[in-house]
CSV table of C-alpha atoms and ligand atoms in Angstrom, one decimal:
chain,number,residue,atom,x,y,z
A,11,UNK,CA,21.4,95.0,39.4
A,12,UNK,CA,17.6,94.6,39.5
A,13,UNK,CA,17.9,93.0,43.0
A,14,UNK,CA,20.0,95.8,44.2
A,15,UNK,CA,17.5,98.4,42.9
A,16,UNK,CA,14.8,96.5,44.6
A,17,UNK,CA,16.7,96.4,47.8
A,18,UNK,CA,17.3,100.1,47.5
A,19,UNK,CA,13.4,100.7,47.0
A,20,UNK,CA,12.6,98.6,50.0
A,21,UNK,CA,15.1,100.5,52.1
A,22,UNK,CA,13.6,103.8,51.1
A,23,UNK,CA,10.1,102.6,51.3
A,24,UNK,CA,10.0,99.7,53.8
A,25,UNK,CA,6.9,97.5,53.7
A,26,UNK,CA,4.5,98.6,56.4
A,27,UNK,CA,4.2,96.0,59.3
A,28,UNK,CA,0.4,95.7,58.7
A,29,UNK,CA,1.2,93.9,55.4
A,30,UNK,CA,3.6,91.4,57.0
A,31,UNK,CA,2.1,88.5,58.6
A,32,UNK,CA,5.1,87.6,60.8
A,33,UNK,CA,5.1,91.1,62.4
A,34,UNK,CA,3.3,91.7,65.7
A,35,UNK,CA,0.0,93.5,65.3
A,36,UNK,CA,0.2,97.3,65.7
A,37,UNK,CA,-3.3,98.4,66.6
A,38,UNK,CA,-2.6,102.0,65.8
A,39,UNK,CA,-1.8,101.5,62.2
A,40,UNK,CA,-4.2,101.3,59.3
A,41,UNK,CA,-5.6,97.9,58.3
A,42,UNK,CA,-3.3,96.1,56.0
A,43,UNK,CA,-3.3,92.8,54.1
A,44,UNK,CA,-1.9,90.8,57.0
A,45,UNK,CA,-4.1,92.5,59.8
A,46,UNK,CA,-6.7,89.7,59.9
A,47,UNK,CA,-3.8,87.2,60.3
A,48,UNK,CA,-2.1,89.2,62.9
A,49,UNK,CA,-5.4,89.6,64.9
A,50,UNK,CA,-6.1,85.8,64.5
A,51,UNK,CA,-2.7,85.2,66.1
A,52,UNK,CA,-3.8,86.9,69.4
A,53,UNK,CA,-6.6,84.3,69.9
A,54,UNK,CA,-4.3,81.6,71.4
A,55,UNK,CA,-1.6,83.7,72.8
A,56,UNK,CA,-2.8,85.7,75.8
A,57,UNK,CA,0.7,87.3,76.5
A,58,UNK,CA,1.0,88.4,72.9
A,59,UNK,CA,-2.5,90.0,73.1
A,60,UNK,CA,-1.8,91.7,76.3
A,61,UNK,CA,1.4,93.1,74.8
A,62,UNK,CA,-0.4,94.4,71.7
A,63,UNK,CA,-3.1,96.2,73.9
A,64,UNK,CA,-0.4,97.6,76.2
A,65,UNK,CA,1.5,99.4,73.4
A,66,UNK,CA,-1.7,100.7,71.8
A,67,UNK,CA,-3.6,103.9,72.6
A,68,UNK,CA,-6.7,101.9,73.6
A,69,UNK,CA,-7.2,102.0,77.3
A,70,UNK,CA,-8.4,98.7,78.8
A,71,UNK,CA,-8.3,97.3,82.3
A,72,UNK,CA,-7.6,93.5,82.8
A,73,UNK,CA,-10.4,91.5,84.3
A,74,UNK,CA,-9.4,88.7,86.8
A,75,UNK,CA,-9.9,85.4,85.2
A,76,UNK,CA,-12.6,83.3,86.7
A,77,UNK,CA,-15.0,80.5,86.0
A,78,UNK,CA,-18.7,81.4,86.2
A,79,UNK,CA,-20.4,78.2,85.2
A,80,UNK,CA,-20.0,74.8,83.5
A,81,UNK,CA,-18.8,76.2,80.3
A,82,UNK,CA,-18.7,79.9,81.2
A,83,UNK,CA,-16.2,82.5,82.5
A,84,UNK,CA,-13.7,85.1,81.9
A,85,UNK,CA,-10.3,84.3,80.6
A,86,UNK,CA,-7.8,86.7,79.2
A,87,UNK,CA,-10.6,89.4,79.4
A,88,UNK,CA,-10.4,93.2,79.7
A,89,UNK,CA,-12.9,96.1,80.2
A,90,UNK,CA,-12.6,99.0,77.7
A,91,UNK,CA,-11.8,102.2,79.5
A,92,UNK,CA,-11.4,104.5,76.7
A,93,UNK,CA,-11.6,103.7,73.0
A,94,UNK,CA,-12.2,105.8,70.0
A,95,UNK,CA,-15.9,105.6,70.3
A,96,UNK,CA,-18.0,105.4,73.4
A,97,UNK,CA,-20.5,102.5,74.1
A,98,UNK,CA,-23.9,102.5,75.6
A,99,UNK,CA,-22.9,100.0,78.3
A,100,UNK,CA,-19.5,98.6,79.6
A,101,UNK,CA,-17.6,96.5,77.3
A,102,UNK,CA,-16.1,93.5,79.0
A,103,UNK,CA,-14.5,91.2,76.4
A,104,UNK,CA,-11.7,88.9,75.6
A,105,UNK,CA,-8.3,90.6,74.8
A,106,UNK,CA,-8.6,89.6,71.0
A,107,UNK,CA,-12.1,91.0,70.9
A,108,UNK,CA,-11.0,94.3,72.3
A,109,UNK,CA,-8.2,94.6,69.8
A,110,UNK,CA,-10.7,93.7,66.9
A,111,UNK,CA,-13.2,96.2,68.2
A,112,UNK,CA,-10.7,99.0,68.4
A,113,UNK,CA,-9.7,98.5,64.9
A,114,UNK,CA,-13.3,98.2,63.6
A,115,UNK,CA,-14.3,101.4,65.4
A,116,UNK,CA,-11.4,103.5,64.0
A,117,UNK,CA,-10.8,102.0,60.6
A,118,UNK,CA,-14.3,100.9,59.5
A,119,UNK,CA,-17.1,102.6,61.6
A,120,UNK,CA,-15.8,106.1,61.7
A,121,UNK,CA,-14.7,106.4,58.0
A,122,UNK,CA,-18.0,104.8,56.9
A,123,UNK,CA,-20.1,107.2,59.0
A,124,UNK,CA,-18.2,110.2,57.5
A,125,UNK,CA,-18.6,108.7,53.9
A,126,UNK,CA,-22.4,108.1,54.2
A,127,UNK,CA,-23.5,110.7,56.6
A,128,UNK,CA,-20.8,113.3,56.9
A,129,UNK,CA,-21.1,113.0,60.8
A,130,UNK,CA,-19.0,110.9,63.0
A,131,UNK,CA,-20.3,108.0,65.3
A,132,UNK,CA,-20.2,109.1,69.0
A,133,UNK,CA,-21.7,106.1,70.6
A,134,UNK,CA,-22.1,102.4,69.7
A,135,UNK,CA,-25.3,100.7,71.3
A,136,UNK,CA,-24.6,97.1,72.2
A,137,UNK,CA,-26.9,94.5,73.7
A,138,UNK,CA,-24.3,92.6,75.6
A,139,UNK,CA,-21.0,90.7,75.6
A,140,UNK,CA,-20.9,88.0,78.3
A,141,UNK,CA,-23.8,85.7,78.7
A,142,UNK,CA,-23.6,82.1,80.1
A,143,UNK,CA,-25.6,80.2,77.4
A,144,UNK,CA,-25.4,77.9,74.6
A,145,UNK,CA,-25.8,78.7,70.8
A,146,UNK,CA,-29.5,79.6,70.2
A,147,UNK,CA,-30.2,78.6,73.9
A,148,UNK,CA,-30.6,74.9,72.8
A,149,UNK,CA,-29.9,72.5,75.7
A,150,UNK,CA,-27.3,70.4,73.8
A,151,UNK,CA,-25.9,72.9,71.4
A,152,UNK,CA,-22.2,74.3,71.6
A,153,UNK,CA,-21.6,77.0,74.2
A,154,UNK,CA,-22.0,80.4,72.7
A,155,UNK,CA,-19.0,82.6,72.2
A,156,UNK,CA,-20.9,85.0,74.7
A,157,UNK,CA,-20.3,82.3,77.4
A,158,UNK,CA,-16.7,83.4,77.5
A,159,UNK,CA,-17.2,87.2,76.6
A,160,UNK,CA,-15.6,86.4,73.3
A,161,UNK,CA,-18.4,88.2,71.4
A,162,UNK,CA,-20.4,91.4,71.3
A,163,UNK,CA,-24.0,92.1,69.9
A,164,UNK,CA,-24.1,95.7,68.3
A,165,UNK,CA,-27.5,97.1,67.8
A,166,UNK,CA,-27.1,100.7,66.6
A,167,UNK,CA,-25.0,103.8,66.3
A,168,UNK,CA,-25.4,107.4,67.3
A,169,UNK,CA,-24.2,110.1,65.2
A,170,UNK,CA,-22.8,113.5,66.5
A,171,UNK,CA,-25.6,115.3,64.7
A,172,UNK,CA,-28.1,113.3,66.8
A,173,UNK,CA,-29.2,110.7,64.2
A,174,UNK,CA,-29.4,107.2,65.3
A,175,UNK,CA,-29.0,104.2,62.9
A,176,UNK,CA,-30.2,100.9,64.0
A,177,UNK,CA,-30.0,97.5,62.6
A,178,UNK,CA,-33.8,97.2,63.0
A,179,UNK,CA,-34.6,100.4,61.1
A,180,UNK,CA,-31.5,100.7,58.8
A,181,UNK,CA,-30.9,97.4,57.4
A,182,UNK,CA,-33.8,97.7,55.0
A,183,UNK,CA,-34.1,101.4,55.5
A,184,UNK,CA,-32.8,104.6,53.7
A,185,UNK,CA,-30.2,103.8,51.0
A,186,UNK,CA,-27.4,105.6,53.0
A,187,UNK,CA,-28.3,103.6,56.1
A,188,UNK,CA,-28.4,100.2,54.1
A,189,UNK,CA,-25.0,101.1,52.5
A,190,UNK,CA,-23.5,102.1,55.9
A,191,UNK,CA,-24.6,99.0,57.8
A,192,UNK,CA,-23.4,96.8,54.9
A,193,UNK,CA,-20.0,98.5,54.9
A,194,UNK,CA,-19.7,97.8,58.7
A,195,UNK,CA,-20.6,94.2,58.3
A,196,UNK,CA,-18.2,93.7,55.3
A,197,UNK,CA,-15.3,95.5,57.2
A,198,UNK,CA,-15.9,93.4,60.2
A,199,UNK,CA,-15.4,90.3,58.3
A,200,UNK,CA,-11.8,91.1,57.8
A,201,UNK,CA,-11.1,91.6,61.4
A,202,UNK,CA,-13.5,89.3,63.6
A,203,UNK,CA,-13.8,85.6,63.1
A,204,UNK,CA,-17.5,85.3,63.2
A,205,UNK,CA,-19.7,88.0,61.8
A,206,UNK,CA,-23.5,87.5,61.7
A,207,UNK,CA,-25.9,90.2,60.4
A,208,UNK,CA,-29.6,90.3,59.5
A,209,UNK,CA,-28.6,88.4,56.3
A,210,UNK,CA,-27.8,85.3,58.6
A,211,UNK,CA,-31.2,84.6,60.2
A,212,UNK,CA,-34.1,86.1,61.7
A,213,UNK,CA,-32.5,85.9,65.2
A,214,UNK,CA,-30.0,88.5,64.0
A,215,UNK,CA,-32.6,91.0,62.5
A,216,UNK,CA,-31.7,93.6,65.2
A,217,UNK,CA,-28.0,93.3,65.7
A,218,UNK,CA,-24.5,92.4,64.5
A,219,UNK,CA,-22.9,89.5,66.3
A,220,UNK,CA,-19.2,89.8,66.3
A,221,UNK,CA,-16.9,87.2,67.8
A,222,UNK,CA,-13.3,85.9,67.8
A,223,UNK,CA,-14.3,82.2,68.2
A,224,UNK,CA,-13.0,79.2,66.1
A,225,UNK,CA,-15.6,79.3,63.3
A,226,UNK,CA,-14.9,81.7,60.4
A,227,UNK,CA,-18.3,82.9,59.2
A,228,UNK,CA,-19.2,86.2,57.4
A,229,UNK,CA,-22.8,86.7,56.5
B,328,ZN,ZN1,-24.2,87.4,69.7
């Protein structure tokens, strides 16, 4: 009888797909307990990722795959055409990065800006996505996730009322700016694989590094 009651409840109130890890990611739904897992599944499945982008409201143009250096190139990459927030420069990233960015903008950046400033973010300032180099530019270190456009460095945010919040000025700045930027970092950790903020090291004092590489780090 309990089982039957449970089945009836589930029928009336089905569990939303963002809470079910075996469901395909729906980018236009809110973040759920399985969203991070569903995003992760896109990293090794280009067809799945393309399908997820295609059925979403995010507009992205595929970039032809090509090698650009010893360990560099574009594979399964797109250029954002229209997302929920504009960017200071073109955004050419891997498909999983585009998916995570779209969710971060809409579900983390926008509500955090409303909460802390009462004004929406109209532009995200970034320092770059693709760059053919190794981590920390060391000669023998591992290739950076930037070498395959699997990362973005975000430096600041422009609000509709004209204010500009930067990592350089805001991380240790006014209380609202500190809280806003920490909310963005913490929210990014559930979506991206690698998230580095000024807390990580001095090299990241002026930007968030966000990537979909193999190493889970949130700091
Ligand atoms: Zn970076």
